[in-house]
PDB file of C-alpha atoms in Angstrom:
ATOM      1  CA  UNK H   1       0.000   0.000   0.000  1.00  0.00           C
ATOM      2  CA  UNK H   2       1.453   3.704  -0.976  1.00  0.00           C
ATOM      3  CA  UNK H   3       1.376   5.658   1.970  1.00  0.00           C
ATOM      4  CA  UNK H   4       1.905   8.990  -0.425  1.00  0.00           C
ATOM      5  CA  UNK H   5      -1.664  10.311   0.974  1.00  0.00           C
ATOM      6  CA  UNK H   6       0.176  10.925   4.624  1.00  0.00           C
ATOM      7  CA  UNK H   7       1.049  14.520   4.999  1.00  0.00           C
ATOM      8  CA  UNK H   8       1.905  17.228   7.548  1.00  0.00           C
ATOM      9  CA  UNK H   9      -1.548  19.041   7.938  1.00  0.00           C
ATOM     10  CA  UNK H  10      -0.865  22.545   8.197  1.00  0.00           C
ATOM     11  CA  UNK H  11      -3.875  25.237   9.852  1.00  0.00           C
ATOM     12  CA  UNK H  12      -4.570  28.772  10.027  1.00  0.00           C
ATOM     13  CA  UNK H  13      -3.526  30.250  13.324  1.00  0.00           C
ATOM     14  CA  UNK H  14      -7.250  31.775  13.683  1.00  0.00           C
ATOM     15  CA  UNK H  15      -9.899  30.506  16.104  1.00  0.00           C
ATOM     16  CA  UNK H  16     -13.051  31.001  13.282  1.00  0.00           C
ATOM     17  CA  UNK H  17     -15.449  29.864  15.674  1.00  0.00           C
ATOM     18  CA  UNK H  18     -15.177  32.074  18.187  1.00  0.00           C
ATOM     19  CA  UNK H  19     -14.804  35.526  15.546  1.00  0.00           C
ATOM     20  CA  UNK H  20     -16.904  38.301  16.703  1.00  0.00           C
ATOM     21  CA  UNK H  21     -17.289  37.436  19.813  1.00  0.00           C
ATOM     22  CA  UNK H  22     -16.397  37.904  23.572  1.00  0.00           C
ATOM     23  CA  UNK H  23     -15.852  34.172  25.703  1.00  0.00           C
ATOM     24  CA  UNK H  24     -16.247  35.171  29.301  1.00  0.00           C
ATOM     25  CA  UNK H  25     -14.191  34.614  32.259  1.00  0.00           C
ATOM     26  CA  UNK H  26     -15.331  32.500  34.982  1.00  0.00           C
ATOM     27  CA  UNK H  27     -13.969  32.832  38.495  1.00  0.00           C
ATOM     28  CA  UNK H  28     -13.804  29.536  40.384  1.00  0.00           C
ATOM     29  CA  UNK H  29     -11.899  30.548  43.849  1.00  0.00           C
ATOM     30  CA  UNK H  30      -8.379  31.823  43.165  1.00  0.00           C
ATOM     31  CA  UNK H  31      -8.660  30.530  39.472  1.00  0.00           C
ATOM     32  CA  UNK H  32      -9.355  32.440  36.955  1.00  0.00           C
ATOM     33  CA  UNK H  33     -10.527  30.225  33.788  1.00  0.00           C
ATOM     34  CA  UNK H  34     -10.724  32.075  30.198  1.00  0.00           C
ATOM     35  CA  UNK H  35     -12.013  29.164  27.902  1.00  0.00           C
ATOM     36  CA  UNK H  36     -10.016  29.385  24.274  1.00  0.00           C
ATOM     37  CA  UNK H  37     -12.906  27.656  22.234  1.00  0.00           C
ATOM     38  CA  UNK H  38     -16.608  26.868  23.105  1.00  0.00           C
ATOM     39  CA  UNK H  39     -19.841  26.319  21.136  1.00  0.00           C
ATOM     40  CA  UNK H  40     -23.192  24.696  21.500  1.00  0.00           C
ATOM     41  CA  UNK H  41     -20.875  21.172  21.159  1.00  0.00           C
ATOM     42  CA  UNK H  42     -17.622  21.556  23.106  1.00  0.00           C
ATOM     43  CA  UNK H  43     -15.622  23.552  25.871  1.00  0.00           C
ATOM     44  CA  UNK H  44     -12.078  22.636  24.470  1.00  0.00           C
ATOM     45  CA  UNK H  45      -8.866  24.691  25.854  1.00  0.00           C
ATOM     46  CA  UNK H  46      -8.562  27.215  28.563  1.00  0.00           C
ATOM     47  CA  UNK H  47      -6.214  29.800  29.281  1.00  0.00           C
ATOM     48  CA  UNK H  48      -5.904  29.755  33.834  1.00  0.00           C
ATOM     49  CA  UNK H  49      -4.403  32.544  35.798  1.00  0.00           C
ATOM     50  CA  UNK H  50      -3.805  32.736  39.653  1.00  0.00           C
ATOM     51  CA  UNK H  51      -1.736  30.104  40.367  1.00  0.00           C
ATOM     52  CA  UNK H  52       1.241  30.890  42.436  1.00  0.00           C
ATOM     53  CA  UNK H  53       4.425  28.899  40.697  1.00  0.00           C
ATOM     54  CA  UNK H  54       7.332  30.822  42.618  1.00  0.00           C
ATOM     55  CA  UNK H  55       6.108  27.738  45.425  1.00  0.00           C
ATOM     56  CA  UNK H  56       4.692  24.268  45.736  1.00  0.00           C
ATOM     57  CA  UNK H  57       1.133  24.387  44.673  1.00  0.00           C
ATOM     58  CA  UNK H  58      -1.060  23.431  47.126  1.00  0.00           C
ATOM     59  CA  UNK H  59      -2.861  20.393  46.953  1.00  0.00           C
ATOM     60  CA  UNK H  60      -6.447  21.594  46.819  1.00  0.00           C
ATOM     61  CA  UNK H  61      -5.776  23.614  44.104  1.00  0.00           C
ATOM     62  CA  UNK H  62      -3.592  20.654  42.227  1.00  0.00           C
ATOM     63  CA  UNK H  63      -7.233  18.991  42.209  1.00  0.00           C
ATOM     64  CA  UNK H  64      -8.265  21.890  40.774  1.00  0.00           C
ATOM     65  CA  UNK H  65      -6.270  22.452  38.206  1.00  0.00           C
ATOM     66  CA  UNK H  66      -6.923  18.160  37.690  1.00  0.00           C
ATOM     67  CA  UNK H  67     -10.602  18.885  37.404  1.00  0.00           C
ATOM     68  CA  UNK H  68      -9.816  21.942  35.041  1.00  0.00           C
ATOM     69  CA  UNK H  69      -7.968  19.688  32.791  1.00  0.00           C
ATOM     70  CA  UNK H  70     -10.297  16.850  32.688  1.00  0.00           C
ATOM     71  CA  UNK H  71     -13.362  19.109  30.985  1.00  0.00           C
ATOM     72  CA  UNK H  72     -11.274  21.252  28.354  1.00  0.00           C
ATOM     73  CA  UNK H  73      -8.056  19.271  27.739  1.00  0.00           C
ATOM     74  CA  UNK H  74      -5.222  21.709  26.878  1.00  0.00           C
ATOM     75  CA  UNK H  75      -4.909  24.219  30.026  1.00  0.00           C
ATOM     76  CA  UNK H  76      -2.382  26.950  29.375  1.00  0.00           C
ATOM     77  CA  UNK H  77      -0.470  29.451  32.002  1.00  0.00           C
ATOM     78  CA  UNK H  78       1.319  32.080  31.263  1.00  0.00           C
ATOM     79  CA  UNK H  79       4.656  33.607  32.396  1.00  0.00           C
ATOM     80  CA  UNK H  80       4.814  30.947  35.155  1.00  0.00           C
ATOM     81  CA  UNK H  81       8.966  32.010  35.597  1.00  0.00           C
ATOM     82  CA  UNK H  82       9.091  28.162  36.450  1.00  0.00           C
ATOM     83  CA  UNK H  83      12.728  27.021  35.593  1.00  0.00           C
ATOM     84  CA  UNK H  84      13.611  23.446  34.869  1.00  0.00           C
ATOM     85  CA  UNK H  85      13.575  22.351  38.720  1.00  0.00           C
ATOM     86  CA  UNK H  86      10.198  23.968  39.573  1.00  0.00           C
ATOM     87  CA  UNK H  87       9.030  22.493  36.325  1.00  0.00           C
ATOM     88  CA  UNK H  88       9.582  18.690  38.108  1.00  0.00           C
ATOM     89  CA  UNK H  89       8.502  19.887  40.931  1.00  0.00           C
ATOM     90  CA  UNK H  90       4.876  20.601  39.710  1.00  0.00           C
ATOM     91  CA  UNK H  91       4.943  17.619  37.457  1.00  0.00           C
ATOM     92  CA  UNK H  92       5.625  15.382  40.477  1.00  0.00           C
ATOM     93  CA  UNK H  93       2.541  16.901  42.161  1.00  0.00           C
ATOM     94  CA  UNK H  94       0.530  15.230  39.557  1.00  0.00           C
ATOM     95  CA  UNK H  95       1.860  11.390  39.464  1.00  0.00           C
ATOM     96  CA  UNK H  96       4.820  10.238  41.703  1.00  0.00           C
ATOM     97  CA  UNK H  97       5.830   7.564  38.304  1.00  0.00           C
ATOM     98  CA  UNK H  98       7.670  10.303  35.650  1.00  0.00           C
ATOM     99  CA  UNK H  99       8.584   9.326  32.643  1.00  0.00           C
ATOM    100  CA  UNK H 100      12.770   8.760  31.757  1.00  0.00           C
ATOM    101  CA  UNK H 101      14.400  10.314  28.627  1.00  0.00           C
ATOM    102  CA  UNK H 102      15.737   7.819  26.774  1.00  0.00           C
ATOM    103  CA  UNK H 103      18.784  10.090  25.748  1.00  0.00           C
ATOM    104  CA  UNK H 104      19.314   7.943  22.102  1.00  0.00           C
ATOM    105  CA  UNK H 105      21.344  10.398  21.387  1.00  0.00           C
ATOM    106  CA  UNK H 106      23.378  10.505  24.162  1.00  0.00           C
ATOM    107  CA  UNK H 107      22.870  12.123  27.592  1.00  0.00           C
ATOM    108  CA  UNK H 108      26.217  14.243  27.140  1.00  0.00           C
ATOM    109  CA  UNK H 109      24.546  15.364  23.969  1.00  0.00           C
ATOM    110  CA  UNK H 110      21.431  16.938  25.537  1.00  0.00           C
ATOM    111  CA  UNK H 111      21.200  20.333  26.504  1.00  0.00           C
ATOM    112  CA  UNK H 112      19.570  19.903  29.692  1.00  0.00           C
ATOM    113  CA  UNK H 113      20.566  16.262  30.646  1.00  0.00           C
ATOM    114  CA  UNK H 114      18.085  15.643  32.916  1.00  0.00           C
ATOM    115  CA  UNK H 115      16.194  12.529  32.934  1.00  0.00           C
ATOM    116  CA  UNK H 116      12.715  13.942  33.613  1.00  0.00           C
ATOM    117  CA  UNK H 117      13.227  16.651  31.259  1.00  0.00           C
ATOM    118  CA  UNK H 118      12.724  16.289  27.100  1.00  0.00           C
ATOM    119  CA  UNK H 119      14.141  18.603  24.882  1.00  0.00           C
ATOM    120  CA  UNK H 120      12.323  19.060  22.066  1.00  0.00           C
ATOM    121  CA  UNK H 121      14.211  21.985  20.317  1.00  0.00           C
ATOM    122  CA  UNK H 122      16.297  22.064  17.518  1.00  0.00           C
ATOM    123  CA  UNK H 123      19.656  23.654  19.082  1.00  0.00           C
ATOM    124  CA  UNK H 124      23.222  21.673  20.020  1.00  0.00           C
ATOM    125  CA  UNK H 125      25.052  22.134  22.692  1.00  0.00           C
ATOM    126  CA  UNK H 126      27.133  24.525  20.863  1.00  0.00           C
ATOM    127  CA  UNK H 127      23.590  26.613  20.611  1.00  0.00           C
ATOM    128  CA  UNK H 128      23.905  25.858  16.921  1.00  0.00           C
ATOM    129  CA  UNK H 129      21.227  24.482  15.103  1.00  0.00           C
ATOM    130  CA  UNK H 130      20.611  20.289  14.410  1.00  0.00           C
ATOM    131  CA  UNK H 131      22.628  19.647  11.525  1.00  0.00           C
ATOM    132  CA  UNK H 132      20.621  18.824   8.425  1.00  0.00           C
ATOM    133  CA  UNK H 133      20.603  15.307   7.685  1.00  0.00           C
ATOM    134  CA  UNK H 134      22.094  14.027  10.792  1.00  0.00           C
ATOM    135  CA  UNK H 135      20.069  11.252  12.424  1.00  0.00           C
ATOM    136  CA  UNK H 136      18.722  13.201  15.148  1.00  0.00           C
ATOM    137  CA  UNK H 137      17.174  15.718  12.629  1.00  0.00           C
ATOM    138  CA  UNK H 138      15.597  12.846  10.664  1.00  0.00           C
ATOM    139  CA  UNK H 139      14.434  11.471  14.339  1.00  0.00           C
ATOM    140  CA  UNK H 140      12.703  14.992  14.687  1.00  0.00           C
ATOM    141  CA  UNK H 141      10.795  14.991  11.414  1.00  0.00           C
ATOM    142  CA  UNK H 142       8.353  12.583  12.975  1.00  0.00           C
ATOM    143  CA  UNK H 143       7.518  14.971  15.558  1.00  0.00           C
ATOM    144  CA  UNK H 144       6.134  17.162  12.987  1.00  0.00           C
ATOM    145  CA  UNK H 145       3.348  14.266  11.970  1.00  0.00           C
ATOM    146  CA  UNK H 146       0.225  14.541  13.933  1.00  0.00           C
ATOM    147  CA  UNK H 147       0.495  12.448  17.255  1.00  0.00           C
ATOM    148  CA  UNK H 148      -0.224  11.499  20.886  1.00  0.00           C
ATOM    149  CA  UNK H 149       2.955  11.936  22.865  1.00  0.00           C
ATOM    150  CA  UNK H 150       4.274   8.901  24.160  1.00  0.00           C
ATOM    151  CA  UNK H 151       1.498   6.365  23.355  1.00  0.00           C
ATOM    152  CA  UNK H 152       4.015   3.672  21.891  1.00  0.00           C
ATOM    153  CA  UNK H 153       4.634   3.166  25.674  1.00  0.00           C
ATOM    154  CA  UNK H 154       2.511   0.727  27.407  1.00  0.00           C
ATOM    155  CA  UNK H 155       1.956   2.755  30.296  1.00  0.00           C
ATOM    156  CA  UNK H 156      -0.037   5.446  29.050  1.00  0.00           C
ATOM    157  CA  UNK H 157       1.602   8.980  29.908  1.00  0.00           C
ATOM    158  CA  UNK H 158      -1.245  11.319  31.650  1.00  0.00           C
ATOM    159  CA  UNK H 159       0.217  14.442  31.211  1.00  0.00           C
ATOM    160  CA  UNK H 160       2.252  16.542  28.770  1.00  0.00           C
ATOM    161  CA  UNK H 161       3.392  19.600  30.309  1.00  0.00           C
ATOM    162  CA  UNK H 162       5.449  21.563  27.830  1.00  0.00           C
ATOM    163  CA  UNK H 163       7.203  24.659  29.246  1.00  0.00           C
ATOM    164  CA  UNK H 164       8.583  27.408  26.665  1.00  0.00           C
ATOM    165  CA  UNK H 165      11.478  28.837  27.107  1.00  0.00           C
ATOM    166  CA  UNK H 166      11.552  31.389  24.212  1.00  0.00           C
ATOM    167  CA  UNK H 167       8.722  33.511  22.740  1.00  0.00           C
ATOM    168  CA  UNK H 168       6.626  32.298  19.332  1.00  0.00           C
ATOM    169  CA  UNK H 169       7.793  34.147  16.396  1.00  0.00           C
ATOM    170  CA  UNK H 170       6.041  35.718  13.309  1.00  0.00           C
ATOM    171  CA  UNK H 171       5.988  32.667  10.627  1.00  0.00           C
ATOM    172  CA  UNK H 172       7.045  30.191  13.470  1.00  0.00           C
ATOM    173  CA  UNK H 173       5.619  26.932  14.637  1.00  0.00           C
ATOM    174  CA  UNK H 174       2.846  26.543  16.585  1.00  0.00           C
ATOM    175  CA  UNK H 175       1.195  23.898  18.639  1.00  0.00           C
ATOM    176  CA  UNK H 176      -1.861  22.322  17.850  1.00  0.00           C
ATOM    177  CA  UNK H 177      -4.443  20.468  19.718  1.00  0.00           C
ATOM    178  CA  UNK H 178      -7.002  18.014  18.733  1.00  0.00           C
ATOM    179  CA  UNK H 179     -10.368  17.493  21.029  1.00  0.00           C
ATOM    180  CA  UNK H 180     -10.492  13.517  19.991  1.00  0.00           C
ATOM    181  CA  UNK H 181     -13.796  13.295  22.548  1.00  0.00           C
ATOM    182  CA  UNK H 182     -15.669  15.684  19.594  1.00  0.00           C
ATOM    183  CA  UNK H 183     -13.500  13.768  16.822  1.00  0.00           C
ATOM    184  CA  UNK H 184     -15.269  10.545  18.330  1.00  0.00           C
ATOM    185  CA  UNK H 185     -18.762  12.052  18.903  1.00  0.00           C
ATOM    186  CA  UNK H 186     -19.024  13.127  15.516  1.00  0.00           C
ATOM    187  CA  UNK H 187     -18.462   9.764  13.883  1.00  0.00           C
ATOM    188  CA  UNK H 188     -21.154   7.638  12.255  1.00  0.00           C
ATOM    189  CA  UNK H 189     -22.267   5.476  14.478  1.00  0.00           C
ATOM    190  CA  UNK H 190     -21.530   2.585  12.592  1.00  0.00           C
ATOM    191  CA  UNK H 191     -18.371   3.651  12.893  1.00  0.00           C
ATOM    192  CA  UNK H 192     -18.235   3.704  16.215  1.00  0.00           C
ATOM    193  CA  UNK H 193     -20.052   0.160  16.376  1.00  0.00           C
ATOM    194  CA  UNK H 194     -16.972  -1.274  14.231  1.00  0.00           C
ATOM    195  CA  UNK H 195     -13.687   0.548  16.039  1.00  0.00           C
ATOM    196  CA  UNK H 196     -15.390  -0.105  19.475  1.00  0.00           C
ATOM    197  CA  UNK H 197     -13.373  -2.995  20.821  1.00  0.00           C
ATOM    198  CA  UNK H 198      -9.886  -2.610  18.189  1.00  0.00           C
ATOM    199  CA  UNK H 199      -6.777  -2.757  19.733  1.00  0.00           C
ATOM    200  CA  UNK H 200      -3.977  -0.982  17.986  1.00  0.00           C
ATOM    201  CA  UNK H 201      -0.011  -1.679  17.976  1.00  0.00           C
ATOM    202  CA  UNK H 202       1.925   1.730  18.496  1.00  0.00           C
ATOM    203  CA  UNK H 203       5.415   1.814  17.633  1.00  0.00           C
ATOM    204  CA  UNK H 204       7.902   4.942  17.359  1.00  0.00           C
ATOM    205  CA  UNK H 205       9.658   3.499  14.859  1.00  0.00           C
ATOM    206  CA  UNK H 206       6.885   3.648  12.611  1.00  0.00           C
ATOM    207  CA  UNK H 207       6.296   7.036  12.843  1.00  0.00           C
ATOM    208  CA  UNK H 208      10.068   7.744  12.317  1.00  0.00           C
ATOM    209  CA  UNK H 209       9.896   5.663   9.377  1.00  0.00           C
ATOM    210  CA  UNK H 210       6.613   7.603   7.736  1.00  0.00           C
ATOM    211  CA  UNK H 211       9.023  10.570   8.360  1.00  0.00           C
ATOM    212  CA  UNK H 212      12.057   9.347   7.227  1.00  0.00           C
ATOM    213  CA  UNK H 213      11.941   6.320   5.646  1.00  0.00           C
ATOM    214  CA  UNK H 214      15.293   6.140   4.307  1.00  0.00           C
ATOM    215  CA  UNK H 215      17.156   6.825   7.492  1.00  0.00           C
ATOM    216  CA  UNK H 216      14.826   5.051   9.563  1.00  0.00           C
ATOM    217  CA  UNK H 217      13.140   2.395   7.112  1.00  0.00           C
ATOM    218  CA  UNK H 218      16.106  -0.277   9.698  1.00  0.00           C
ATOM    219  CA  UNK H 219      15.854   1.333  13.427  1.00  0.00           C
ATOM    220  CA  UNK H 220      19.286   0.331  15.358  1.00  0.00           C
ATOM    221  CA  UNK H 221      19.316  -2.379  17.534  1.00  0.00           C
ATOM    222  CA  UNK H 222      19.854  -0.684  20.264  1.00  0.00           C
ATOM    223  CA  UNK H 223      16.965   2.055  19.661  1.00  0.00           C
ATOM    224  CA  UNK H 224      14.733  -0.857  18.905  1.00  0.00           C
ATOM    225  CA  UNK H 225      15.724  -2.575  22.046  1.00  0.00           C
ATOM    226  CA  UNK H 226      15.198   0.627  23.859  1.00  0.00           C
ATOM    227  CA  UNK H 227      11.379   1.175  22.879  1.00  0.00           C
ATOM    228  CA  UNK H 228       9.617  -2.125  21.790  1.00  0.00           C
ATOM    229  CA  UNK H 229       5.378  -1.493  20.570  1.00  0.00           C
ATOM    230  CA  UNK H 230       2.679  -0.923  22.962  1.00  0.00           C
ATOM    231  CA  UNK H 231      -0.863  -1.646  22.707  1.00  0.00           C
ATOM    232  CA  UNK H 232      -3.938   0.039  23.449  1.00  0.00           C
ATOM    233  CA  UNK H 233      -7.452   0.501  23.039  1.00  0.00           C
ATOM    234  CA  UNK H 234      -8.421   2.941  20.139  1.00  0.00           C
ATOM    235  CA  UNK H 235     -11.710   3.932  21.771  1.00  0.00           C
ATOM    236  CA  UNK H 236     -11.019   4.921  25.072  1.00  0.00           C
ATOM    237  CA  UNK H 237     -13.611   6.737  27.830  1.00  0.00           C
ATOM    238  CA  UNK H 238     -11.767  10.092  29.105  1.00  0.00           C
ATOM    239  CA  UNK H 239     -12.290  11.437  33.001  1.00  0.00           C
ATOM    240  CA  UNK H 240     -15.462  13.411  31.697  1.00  0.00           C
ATOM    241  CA  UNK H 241     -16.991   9.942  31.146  1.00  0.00           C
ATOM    242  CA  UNK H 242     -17.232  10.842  27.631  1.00  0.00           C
ATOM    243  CA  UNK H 243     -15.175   8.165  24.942  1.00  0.00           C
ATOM    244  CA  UNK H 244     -12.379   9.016  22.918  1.00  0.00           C
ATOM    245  CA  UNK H 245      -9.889   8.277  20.337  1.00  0.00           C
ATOM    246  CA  UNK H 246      -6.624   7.124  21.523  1.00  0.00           C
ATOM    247  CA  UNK H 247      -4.471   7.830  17.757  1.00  0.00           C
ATOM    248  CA  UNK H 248      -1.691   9.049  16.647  1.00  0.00           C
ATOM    249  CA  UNK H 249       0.892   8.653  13.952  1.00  0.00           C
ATOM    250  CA  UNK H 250       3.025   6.269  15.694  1.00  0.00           C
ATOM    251  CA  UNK H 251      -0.324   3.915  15.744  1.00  0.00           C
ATOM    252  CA  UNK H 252       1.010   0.737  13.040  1.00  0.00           C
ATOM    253  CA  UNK H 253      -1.067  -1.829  12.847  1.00  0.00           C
ATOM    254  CA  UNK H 254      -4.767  -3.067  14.354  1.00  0.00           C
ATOM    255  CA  UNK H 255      -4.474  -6.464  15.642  1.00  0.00           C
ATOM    256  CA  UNK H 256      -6.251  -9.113  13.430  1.00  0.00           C
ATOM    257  CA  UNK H 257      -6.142  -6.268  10.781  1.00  0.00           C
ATOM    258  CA  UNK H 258      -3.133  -6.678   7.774  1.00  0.00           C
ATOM    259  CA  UNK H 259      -0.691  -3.435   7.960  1.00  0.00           C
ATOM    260  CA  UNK H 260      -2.222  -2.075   4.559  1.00  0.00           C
ATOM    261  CA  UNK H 261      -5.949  -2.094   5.739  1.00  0.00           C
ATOM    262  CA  UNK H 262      -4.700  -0.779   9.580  1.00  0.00           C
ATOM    263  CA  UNK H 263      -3.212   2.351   8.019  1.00  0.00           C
ATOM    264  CA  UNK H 264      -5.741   2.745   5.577  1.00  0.00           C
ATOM    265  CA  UNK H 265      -8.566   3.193   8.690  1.00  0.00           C
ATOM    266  CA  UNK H 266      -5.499   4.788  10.904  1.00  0.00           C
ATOM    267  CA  UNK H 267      -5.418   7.541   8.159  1.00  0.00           C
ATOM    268  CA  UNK H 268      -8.943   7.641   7.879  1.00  0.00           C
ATOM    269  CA  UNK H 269      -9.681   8.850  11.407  1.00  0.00           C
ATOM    270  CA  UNK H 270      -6.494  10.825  11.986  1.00  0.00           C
ATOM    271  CA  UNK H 271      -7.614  12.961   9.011  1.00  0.00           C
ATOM    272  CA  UNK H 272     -11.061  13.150  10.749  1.00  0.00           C
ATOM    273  CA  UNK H 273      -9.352  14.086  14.077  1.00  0.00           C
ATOM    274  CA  UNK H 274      -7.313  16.910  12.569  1.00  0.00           C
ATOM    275  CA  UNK H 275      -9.942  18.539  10.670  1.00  0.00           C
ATOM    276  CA  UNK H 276     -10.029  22.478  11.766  1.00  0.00           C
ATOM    277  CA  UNK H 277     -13.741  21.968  13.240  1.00  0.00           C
ATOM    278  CA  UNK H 278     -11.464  19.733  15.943  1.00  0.00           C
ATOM    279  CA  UNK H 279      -8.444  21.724  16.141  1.00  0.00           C
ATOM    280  CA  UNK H 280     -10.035  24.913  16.390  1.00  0.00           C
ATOM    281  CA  UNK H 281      -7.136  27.099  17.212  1.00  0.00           C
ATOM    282  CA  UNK H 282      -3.845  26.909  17.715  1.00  0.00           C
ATOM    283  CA  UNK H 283      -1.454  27.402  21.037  1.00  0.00           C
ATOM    284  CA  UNK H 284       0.791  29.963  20.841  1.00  0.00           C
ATOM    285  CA  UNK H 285       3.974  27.909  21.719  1.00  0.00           C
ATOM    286  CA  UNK H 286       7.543  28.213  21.459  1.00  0.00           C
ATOM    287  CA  UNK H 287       8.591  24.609  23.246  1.00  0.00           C
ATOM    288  CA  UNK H 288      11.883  23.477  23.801  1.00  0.00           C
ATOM    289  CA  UNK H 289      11.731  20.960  26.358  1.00  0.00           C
ATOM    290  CA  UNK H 290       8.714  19.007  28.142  1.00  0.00           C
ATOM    291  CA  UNK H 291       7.614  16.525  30.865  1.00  0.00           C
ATOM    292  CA  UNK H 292       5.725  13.819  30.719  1.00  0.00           C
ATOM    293  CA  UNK H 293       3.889  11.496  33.499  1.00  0.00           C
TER     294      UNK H 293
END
């Protein structure tokens, strides 16, 4: 099967929906919750203020913040001065199990060489930029395909909590966001009668292979050694109790399924997921490094 259909999906950095008018800020305690996008359908994204990072958050508002996250999935906070120890700190608030940076390319290689810490930037230690070609810049082209982080693990990760350390720039990258509990609602419902009980392989090396299939059509040994496939549901329920799509471009194959009929569905529903109607808007991110639990 020709995988040529698989492309980076690229999206205005407009929020169309919410044009014209106002979203108003609710006040829940010391919170103060702005919602990004909301319609007659879906609460998805919301910018929160009044949190105190220059200490250890206190538990009650942790829950908060927990409760905050499970209706609009993306919560974003800004100029939280958190550096890269206050940035664990908080993480380990939120799940005592953090997961380890594999370091393939070397813990003396990485700018921050800390375990709990990924950086996801483009600079060397030298500060100059990845070299073209080199195997960690092919490695980093699969980021760019549209994915869950860190679902080829078989412990699921519950958080991503990505922490700029720069400022976004005109014509730069931005993040974007799917709501996957709309992506699933708005599927036929035989559809939704035929994924219900699929279980799907996810492997990084497949993603880095879609990306880069010449560099990474043989993984090492050692990388495959160091992250075998996972497996997971592909409908999940989220905390709302509502379900969900568990995707991403590292998903390979659905078991019983042949390869060429898994990535034709795969491709199917990931262009469903990523139309704009379910990434409204974009996140105005300039990420270098992230955690994940």
């Amino acid at each position: 099967m020709s995988l040529s259909h698989i492309h980076i999906r690229t999206y205005e950095n407009t929020c169309p929906a919410n044009k014209g008018r106002e979203i108003n800020a609710i006040q829940e305690g010391e919170l103060t919750i702005k919602p990004v996008f909301q319609d007659c359908q879906s609460s998805f994204g919301a910018e929160v203020s009044g949190v105190n990072w220059s200490q250890p958050i206190p538990q009650d508002i942790v829950a908060q913040l927990v409760g905050l996250q499970d209706k609009y999935g993306v919560l974003i906070f800004r100029q939280t001065g958190l550096d890269n120890s206050r940035h664990i700190a908080f993480s380990q608030q939120l799940g005592e199990k953090l997961e380890i940076n594999p370091f393939f390319y070397g813990r003396e290689n990485d700018r921050l060489g800390e375990p709990l810490l990924f950086d996801v930037g483009n600079i060397e230690l030298d500060g100059s930029l990845v070299k073209r070609d080199s195997r960690r810049w092919h490695h980093s082209l699969g980021n760019a395909l549209w994915h869950t982080d860190s679902s080829y693990h078989q412990q699921r990760s519950k958080y991503s909590i990505l922490l700029s350390h720069g400022n976004p720039v005109k014509g730069g990258s931005w993040t974007h966001f799917a709501d996957m509990r709309r992506a699933y609602s708005d599927l036929p419902q035989e559809k939704k009668d035929m994924i219900e009980d699929l279980i799907v392989e996810h492997d990084l090396w497949h993603s880095r292979k879609l990306a880069s299939p010449v560099v990474y059509g043989n993984p090492l040994p050692h990388e495959l050694a160091a992250k075998p496939p996972a497996y997971h549901k592909l409908v999940q329920t989220a905390p709302d109790g509502r379900k969900t799509l568990y995707l991403a471009a590292h998903a390979k194959k659905i078991l019983g399924f042949s390869f060429e009929d898994s990535q034709k569905l795969i491709w199917e529903l990931i262009d469903h997921c990523t139309q704009p109607k379910v990434v409204p808007c974009p996140f105005a991110f300039s990420v270098f490094q992230k955690f994940k639990t």
